[in-house]
PDB file of C-alpha atoms in Angstrom:
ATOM      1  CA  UNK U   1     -36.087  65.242  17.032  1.00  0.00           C
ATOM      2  CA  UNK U   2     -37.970  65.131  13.600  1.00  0.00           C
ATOM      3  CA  UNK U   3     -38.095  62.000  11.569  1.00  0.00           C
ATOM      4  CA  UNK U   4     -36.000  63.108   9.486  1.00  0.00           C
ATOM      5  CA  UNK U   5     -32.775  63.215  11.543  1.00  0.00           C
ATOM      6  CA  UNK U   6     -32.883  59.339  12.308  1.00  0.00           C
ATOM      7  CA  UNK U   7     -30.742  56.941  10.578  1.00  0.00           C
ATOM      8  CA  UNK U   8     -33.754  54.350   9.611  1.00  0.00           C
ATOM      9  CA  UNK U   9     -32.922  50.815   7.833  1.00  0.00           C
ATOM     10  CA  UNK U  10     -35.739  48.819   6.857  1.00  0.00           C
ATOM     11  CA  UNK U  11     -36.121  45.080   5.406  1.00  0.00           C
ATOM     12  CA  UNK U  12     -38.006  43.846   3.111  1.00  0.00           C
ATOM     13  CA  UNK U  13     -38.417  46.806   1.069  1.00  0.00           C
ATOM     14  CA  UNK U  14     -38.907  44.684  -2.188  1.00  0.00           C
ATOM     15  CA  UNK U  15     -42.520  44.426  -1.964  1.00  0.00           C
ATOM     16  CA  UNK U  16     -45.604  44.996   1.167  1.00  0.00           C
ATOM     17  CA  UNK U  17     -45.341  47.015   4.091  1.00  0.00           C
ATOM     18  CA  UNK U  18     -41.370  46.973   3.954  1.00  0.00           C
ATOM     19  CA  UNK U  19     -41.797  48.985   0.985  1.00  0.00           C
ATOM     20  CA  UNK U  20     -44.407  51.394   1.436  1.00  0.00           C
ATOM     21  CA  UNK U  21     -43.070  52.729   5.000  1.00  0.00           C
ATOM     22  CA  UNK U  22     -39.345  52.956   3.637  1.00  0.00           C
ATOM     23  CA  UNK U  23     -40.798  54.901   0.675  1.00  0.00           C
ATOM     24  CA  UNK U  24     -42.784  57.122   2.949  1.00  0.00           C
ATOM     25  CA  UNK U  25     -40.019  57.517   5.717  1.00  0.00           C
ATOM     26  CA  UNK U  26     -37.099  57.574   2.978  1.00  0.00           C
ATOM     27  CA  UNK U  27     -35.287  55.111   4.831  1.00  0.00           C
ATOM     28  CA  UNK U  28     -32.026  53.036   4.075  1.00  0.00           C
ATOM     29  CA  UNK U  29     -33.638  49.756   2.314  1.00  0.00           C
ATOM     30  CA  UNK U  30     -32.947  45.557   2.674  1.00  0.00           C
ATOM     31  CA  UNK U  31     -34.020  43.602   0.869  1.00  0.00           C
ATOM     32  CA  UNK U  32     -32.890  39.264   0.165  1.00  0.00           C
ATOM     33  CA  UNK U  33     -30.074  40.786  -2.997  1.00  0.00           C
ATOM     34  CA  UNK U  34     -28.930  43.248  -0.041  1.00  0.00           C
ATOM     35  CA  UNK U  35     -25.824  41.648   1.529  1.00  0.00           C
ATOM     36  CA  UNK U  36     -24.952  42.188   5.768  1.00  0.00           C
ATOM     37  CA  UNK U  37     -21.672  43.006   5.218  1.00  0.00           C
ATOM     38  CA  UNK U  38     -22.355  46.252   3.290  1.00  0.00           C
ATOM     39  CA  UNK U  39     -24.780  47.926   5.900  1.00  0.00           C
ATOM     40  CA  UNK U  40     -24.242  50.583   8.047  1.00  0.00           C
ATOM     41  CA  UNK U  41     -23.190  49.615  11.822  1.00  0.00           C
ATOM     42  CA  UNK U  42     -24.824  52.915  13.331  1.00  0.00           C
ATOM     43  CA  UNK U  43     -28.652  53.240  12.559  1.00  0.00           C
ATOM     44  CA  UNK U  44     -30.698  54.682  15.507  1.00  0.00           C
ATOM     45  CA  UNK U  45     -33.707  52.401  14.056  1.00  0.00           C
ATOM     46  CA  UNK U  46     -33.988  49.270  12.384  1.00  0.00           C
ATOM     47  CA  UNK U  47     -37.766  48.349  11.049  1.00  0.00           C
ATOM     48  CA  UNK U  48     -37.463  44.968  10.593  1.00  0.00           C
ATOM     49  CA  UNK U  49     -40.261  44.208   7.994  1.00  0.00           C
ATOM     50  CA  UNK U  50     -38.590  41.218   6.380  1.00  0.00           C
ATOM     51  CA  UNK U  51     -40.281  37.743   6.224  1.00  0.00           C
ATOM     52  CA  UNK U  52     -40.517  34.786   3.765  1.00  0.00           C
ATOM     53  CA  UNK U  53     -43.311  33.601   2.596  1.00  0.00           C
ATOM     54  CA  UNK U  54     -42.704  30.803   0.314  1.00  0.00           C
ATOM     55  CA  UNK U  55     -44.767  27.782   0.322  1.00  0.00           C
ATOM     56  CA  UNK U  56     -44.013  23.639   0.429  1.00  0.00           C
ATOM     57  CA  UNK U  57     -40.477  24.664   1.336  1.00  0.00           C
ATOM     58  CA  UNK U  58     -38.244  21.609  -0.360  1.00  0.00           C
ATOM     59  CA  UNK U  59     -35.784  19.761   2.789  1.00  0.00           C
ATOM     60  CA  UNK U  60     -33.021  21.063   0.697  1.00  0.00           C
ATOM     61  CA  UNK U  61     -34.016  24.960   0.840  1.00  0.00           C
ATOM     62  CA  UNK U  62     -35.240  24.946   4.716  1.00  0.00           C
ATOM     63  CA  UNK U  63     -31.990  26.797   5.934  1.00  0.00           C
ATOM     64  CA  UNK U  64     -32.232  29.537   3.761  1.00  0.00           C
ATOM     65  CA  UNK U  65     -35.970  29.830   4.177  1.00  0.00           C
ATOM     66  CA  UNK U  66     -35.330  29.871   8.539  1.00  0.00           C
ATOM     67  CA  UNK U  67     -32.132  31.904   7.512  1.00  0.00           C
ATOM     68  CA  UNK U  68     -35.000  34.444   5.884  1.00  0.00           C
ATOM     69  CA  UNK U  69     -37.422  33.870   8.772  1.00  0.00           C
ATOM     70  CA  UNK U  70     -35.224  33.724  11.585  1.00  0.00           C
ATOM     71  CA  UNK U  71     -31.402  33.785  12.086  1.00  0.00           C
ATOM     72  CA  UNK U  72     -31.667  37.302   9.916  1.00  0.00           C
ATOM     73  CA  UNK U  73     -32.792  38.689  13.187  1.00  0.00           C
ATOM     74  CA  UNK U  74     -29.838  37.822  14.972  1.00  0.00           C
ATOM     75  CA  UNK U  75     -27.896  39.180  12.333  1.00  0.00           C
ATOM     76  CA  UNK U  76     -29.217  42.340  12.609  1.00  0.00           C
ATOM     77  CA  UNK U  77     -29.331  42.473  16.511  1.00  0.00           C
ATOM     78  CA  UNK U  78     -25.409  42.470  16.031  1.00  0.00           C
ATOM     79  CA  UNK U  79     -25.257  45.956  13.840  1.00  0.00           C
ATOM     80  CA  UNK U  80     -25.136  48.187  16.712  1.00  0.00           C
ATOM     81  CA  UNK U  81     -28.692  49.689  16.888  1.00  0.00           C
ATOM     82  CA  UNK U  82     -30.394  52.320  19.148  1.00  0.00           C
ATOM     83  CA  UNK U  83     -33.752  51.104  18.416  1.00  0.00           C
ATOM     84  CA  UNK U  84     -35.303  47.490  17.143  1.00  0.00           C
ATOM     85  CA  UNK U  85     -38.523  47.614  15.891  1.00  0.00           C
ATOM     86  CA  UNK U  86     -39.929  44.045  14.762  1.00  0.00           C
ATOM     87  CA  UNK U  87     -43.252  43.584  12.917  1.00  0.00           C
ATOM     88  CA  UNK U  88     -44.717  40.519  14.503  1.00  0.00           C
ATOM     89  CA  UNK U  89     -48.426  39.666  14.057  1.00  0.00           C
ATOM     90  CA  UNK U  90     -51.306  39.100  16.145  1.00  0.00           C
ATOM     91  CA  UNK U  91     -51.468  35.337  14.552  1.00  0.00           C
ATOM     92  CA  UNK U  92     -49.037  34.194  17.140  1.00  0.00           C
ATOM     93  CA  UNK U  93     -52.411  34.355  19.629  1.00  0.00           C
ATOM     94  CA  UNK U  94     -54.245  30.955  19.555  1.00  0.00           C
ATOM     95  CA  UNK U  95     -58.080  30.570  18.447  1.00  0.00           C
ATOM     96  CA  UNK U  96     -59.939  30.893  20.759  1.00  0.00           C
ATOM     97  CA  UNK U  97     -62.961  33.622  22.382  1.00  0.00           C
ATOM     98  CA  UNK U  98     -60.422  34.969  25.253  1.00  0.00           C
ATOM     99  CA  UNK U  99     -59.317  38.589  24.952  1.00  0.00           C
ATOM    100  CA  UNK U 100     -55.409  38.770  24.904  1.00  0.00           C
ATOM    101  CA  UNK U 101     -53.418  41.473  26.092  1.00  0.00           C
ATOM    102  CA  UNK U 102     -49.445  42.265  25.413  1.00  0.00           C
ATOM    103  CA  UNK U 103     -49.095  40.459  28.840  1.00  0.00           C
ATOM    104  CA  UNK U 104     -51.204  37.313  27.898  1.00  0.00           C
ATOM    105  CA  UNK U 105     -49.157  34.172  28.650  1.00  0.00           C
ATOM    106  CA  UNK U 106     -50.597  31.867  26.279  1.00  0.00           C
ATOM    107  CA  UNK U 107     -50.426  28.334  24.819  1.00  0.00           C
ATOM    108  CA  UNK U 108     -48.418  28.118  21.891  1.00  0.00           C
ATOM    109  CA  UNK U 109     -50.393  26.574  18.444  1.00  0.00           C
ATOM    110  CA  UNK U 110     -49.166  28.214  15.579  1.00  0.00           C
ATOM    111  CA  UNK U 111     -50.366  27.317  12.301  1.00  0.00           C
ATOM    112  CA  UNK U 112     -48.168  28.056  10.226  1.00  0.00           C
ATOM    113  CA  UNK U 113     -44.260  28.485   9.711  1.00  0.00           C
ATOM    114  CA  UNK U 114     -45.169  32.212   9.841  1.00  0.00           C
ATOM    115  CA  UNK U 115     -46.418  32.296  13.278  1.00  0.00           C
ATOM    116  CA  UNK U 116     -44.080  29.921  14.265  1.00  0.00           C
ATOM    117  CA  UNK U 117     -41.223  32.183  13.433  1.00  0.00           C
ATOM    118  CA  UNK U 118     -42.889  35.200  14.439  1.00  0.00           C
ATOM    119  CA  UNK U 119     -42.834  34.092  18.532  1.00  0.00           C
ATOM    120  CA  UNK U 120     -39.510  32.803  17.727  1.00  0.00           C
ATOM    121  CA  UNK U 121     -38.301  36.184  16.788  1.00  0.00           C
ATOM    122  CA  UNK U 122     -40.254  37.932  19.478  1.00  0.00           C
ATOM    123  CA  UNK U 123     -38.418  35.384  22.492  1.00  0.00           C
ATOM    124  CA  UNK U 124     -35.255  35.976  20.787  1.00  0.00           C
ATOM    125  CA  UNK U 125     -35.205  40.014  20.712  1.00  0.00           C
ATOM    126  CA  UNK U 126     -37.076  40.000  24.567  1.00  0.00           C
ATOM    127  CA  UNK U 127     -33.919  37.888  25.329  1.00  0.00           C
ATOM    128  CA  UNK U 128     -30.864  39.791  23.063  1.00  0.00           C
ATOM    129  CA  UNK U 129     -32.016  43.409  23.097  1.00  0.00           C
ATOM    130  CA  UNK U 130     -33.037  45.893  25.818  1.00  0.00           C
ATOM    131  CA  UNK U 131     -34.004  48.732  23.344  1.00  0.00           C
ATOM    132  CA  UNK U 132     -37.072  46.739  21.367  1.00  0.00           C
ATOM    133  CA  UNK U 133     -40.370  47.144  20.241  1.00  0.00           C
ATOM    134  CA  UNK U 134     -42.432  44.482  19.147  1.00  0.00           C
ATOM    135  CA  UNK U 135     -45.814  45.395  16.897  1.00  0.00           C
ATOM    136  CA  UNK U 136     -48.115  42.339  17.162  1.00  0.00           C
ATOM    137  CA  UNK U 137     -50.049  43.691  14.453  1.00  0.00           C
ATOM    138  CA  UNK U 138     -53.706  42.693  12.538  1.00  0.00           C
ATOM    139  CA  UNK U 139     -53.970  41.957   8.738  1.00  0.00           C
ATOM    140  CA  UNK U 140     -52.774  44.836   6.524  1.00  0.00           C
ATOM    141  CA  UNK U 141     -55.356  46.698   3.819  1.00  0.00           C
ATOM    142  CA  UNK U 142     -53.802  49.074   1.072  1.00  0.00           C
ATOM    143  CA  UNK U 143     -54.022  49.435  -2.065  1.00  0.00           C
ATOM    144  CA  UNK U 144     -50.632  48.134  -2.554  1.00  0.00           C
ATOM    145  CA  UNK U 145     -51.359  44.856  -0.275  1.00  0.00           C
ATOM    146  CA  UNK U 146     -50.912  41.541  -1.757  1.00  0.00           C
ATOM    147  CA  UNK U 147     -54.409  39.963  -2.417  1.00  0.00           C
ATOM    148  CA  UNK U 148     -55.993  38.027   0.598  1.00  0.00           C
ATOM    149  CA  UNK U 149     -59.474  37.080   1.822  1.00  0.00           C
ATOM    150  CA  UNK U 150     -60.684  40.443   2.660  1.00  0.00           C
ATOM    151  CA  UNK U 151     -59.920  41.628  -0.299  1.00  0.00           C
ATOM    152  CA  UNK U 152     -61.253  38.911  -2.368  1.00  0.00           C
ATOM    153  CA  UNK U 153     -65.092  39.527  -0.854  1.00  0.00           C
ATOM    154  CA  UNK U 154     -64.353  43.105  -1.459  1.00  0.00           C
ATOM    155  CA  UNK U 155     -64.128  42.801  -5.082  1.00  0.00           C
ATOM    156  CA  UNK U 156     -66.694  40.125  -5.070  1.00  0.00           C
ATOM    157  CA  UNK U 157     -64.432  37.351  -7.101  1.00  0.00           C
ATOM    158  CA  UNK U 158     -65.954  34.475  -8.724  1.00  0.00           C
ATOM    159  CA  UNK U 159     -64.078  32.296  -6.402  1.00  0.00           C
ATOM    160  CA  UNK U 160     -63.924  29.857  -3.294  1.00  0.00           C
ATOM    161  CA  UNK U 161     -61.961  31.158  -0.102  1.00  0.00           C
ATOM    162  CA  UNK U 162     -60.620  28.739   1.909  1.00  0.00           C
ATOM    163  CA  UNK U 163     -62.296  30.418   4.991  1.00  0.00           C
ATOM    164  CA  UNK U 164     -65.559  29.400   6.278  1.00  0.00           C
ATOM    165  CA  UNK U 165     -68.106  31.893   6.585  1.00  0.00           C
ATOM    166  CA  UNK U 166     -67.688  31.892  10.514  1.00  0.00           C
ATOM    167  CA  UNK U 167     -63.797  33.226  10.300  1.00  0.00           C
ATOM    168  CA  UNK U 168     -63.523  36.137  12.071  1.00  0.00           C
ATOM    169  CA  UNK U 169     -60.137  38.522  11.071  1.00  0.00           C
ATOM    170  CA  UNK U 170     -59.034  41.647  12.482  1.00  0.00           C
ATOM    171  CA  UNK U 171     -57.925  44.513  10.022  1.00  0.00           C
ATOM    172  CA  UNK U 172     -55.852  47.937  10.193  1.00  0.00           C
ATOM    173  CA  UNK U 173     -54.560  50.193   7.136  1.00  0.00           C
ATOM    174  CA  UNK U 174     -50.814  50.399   6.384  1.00  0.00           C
ATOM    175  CA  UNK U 175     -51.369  54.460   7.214  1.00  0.00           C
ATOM    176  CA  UNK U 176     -52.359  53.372  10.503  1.00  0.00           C
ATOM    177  CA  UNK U 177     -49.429  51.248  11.104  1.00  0.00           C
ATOM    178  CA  UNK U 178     -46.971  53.770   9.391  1.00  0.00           C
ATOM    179  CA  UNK U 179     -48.483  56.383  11.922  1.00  0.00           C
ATOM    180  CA  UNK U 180     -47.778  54.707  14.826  1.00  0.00           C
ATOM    181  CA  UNK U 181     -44.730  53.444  13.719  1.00  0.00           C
ATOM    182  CA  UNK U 182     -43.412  57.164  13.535  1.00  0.00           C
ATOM    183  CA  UNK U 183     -45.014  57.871  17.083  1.00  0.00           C
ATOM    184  CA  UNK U 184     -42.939  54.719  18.753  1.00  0.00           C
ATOM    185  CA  UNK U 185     -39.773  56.127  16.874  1.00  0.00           C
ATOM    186  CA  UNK U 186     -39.986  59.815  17.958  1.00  0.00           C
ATOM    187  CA  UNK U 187     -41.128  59.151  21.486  1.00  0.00           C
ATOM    188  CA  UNK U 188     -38.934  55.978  22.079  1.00  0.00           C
ATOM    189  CA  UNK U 189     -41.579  53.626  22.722  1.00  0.00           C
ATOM    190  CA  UNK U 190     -39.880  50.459  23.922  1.00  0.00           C
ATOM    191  CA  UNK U 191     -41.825  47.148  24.491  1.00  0.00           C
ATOM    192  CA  UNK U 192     -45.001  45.118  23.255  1.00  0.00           C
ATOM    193  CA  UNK U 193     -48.024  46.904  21.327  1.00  0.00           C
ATOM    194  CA  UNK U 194     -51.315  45.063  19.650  1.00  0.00           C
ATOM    195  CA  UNK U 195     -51.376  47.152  16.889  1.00  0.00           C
ATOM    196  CA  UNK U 196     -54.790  45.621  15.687  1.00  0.00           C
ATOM    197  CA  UNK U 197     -58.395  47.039  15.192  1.00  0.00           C
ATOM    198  CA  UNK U 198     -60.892  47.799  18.631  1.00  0.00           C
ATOM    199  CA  UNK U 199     -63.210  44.655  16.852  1.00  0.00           C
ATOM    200  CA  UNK U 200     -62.986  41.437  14.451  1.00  0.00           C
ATOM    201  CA  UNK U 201     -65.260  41.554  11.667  1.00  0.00           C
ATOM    202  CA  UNK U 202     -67.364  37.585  10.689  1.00  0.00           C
ATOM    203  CA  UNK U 203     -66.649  37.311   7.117  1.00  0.00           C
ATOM    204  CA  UNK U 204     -69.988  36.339   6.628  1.00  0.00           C
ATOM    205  CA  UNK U 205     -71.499  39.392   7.832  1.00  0.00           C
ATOM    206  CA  UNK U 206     -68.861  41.289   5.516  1.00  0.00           C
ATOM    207  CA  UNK U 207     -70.188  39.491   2.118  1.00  0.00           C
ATOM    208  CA  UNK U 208     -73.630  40.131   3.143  1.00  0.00           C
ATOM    209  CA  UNK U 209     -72.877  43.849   4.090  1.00  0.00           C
ATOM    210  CA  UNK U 210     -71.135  44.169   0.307  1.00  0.00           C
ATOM    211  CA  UNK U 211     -73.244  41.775  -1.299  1.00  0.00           C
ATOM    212  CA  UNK U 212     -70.641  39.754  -2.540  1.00  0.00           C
ATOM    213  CA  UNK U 213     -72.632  36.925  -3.972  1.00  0.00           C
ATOM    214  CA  UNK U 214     -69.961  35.341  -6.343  1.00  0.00           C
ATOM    215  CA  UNK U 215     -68.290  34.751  -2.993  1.00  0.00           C
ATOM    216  CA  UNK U 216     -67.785  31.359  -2.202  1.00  0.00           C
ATOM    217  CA  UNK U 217     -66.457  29.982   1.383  1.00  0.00           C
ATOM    218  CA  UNK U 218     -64.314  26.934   1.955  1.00  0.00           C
ATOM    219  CA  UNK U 219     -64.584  25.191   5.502  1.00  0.00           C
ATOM    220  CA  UNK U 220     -61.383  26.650   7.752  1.00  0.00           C
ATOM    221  CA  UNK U 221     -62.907  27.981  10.904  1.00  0.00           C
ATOM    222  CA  UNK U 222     -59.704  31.233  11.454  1.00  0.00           C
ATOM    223  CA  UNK U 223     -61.000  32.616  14.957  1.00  0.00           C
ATOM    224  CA  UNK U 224     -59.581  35.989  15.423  1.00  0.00           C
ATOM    225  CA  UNK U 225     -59.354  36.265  19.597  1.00  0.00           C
ATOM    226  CA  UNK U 226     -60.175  39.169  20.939  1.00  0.00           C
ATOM    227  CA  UNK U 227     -57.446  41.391  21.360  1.00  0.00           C
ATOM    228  CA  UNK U 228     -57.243  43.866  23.705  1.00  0.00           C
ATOM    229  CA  UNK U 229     -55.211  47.142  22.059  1.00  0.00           C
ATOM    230  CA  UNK U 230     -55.611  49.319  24.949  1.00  0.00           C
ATOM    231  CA  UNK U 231     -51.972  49.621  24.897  1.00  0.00           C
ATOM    232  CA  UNK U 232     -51.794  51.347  21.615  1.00  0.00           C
ATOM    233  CA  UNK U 233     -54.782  52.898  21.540  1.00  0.00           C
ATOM    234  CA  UNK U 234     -53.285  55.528  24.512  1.00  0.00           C
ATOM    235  CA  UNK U 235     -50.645  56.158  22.128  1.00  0.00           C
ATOM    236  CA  UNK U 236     -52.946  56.211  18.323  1.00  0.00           C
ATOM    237  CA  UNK U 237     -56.731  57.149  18.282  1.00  0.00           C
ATOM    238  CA  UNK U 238     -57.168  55.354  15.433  1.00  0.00           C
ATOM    239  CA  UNK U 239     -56.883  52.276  16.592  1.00  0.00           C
ATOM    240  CA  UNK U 240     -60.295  52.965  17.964  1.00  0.00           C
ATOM    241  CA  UNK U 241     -61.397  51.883  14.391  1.00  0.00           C
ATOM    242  CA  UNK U 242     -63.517  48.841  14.274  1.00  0.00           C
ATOM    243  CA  UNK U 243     -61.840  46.264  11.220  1.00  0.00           C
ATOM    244  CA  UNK U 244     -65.895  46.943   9.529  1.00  0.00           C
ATOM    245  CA  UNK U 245     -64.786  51.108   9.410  1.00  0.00           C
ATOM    246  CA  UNK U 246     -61.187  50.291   8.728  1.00  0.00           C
ATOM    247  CA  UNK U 247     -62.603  48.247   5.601  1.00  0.00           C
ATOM    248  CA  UNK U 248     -64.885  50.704   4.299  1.00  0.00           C
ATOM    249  CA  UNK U 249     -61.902  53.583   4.827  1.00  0.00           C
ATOM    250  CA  UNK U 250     -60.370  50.776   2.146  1.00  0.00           C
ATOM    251  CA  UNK U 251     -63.492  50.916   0.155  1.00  0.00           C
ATOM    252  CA  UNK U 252     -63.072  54.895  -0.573  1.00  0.00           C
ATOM    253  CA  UNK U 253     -59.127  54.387  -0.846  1.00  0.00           C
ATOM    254  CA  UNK U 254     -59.787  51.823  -3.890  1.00  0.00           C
ATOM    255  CA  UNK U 255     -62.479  54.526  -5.544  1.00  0.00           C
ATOM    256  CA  UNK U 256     -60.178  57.131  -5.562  1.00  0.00           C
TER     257      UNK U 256
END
């Protein structure tokens, strides 16, 4: 079957990822002004993108902000889907210098409400769906992307980071995830993937590399683990990429 013959919804198509890949794929879009009711109860793929990201969440806006986070899942496990692809992150994986695998079992520390929901949503589809696949996957570079740390060192901003120097991150290109999100759709790839870079890159060694001098760190140690993509890799070559040649791919992307 080509692409094109799958009934695809995505989320969160208003801005990031969620909106590049349904651009690129031509999906059916969701976004938070779509409403439940009006969707479609027969899509052979759901790309469930979605996530809020608001910041000192007020007591009295909490539900709607877990509602965004959370219970949307189980909304959408009810439509009756052939395939449920969730974007999770490799942030649910706890500092540390082990290597992690899909099969890791692993101390919970989350750090923020985003990981926190992230492993919530990944126990809850294991549990509610048999036809799943669940992309832990690295920090995103495009030129679309919203602004983060990477970036920032990148373009050299007169600015702190609130990184340290020693923070180590792991980074992949939305064309890498957009590929392999095509390959798990056409050959049915159920299950759990690190979708992630072969190597973390020191963010140190990445401001000395561009010569970001304007670059100023902050003191939050974020240790990247090692993660182990050997999973994905078998399926996507490119996830041989180190995040150091994913970032300079970025570099000639930006030139263009």
């Amino acid at each position: 079957m080509t692409l094109e013959s799958f009934k695809i919804l995505t989320t969160g198509t208003k801005r990031g990822f969620g909106k590049f890949i349904a651009k690129k794929l031509n999906t059916h879009k969701f976004d938070r002004n779509s409403k439940l009711n009006g969707l479609d109860k027969n899509y052979d793929v759901i790309i469930h993108c979605a996530n809020n990201s608001s910041k000192n969440i007020l007591s009295k806006n909490f539900y709607k902000f877990s509602y965004d986070n959370y219970f949307l899942t189980e909304d959408l496990l009810k439509l009756n889907v052939k395939h449920f692809i969730f974007i999770s992150s490799i942030g649910i994986y706890p500092q540390s210098n082990k290597v992690f695998n899909e099969k890791s079992n692993f101390e919970v520390k989350t750090r923020n409400f985003y990981e926190f929901f992230k492993i919530m949503n990944e126990n809850y589809i294991k549990k509610n769906s048999k036809k799943f696949t669940i992309l832990r996957v690295a920090g995103l570079l495009d030129k679309s992307s919203r602004k983060n740390s990477i970036q920032r060192i990148v373009y050299n901003e007169n600015k702190k980071i609130s990184l340290s120097s020693n923070s180590t991150l792991n980074y992949i290109l939305y064309e890498d995830l957009l590929n392999f999100i095509k390959i798990v759709i056409k050959k049915k790839k159920f299950g759990i993937f690190n979708v992630s870079a072969s190597k973390n890159i020191k963010l140190i060694n990445l401001r000395n590399y561009l010569k970001s001098d304007n670059i100023r760190f902050g003191d939050y140690d974020y240790i990247t683990p090692k993660i182990d993509n050997t999973k994905a890799k078998k399926e996507y070559a490119e996830l041989n990429s180190t995040s150091y040649q994913n970032i300079k791919k970025y570099l000639k992307m930006i030139k263009k």
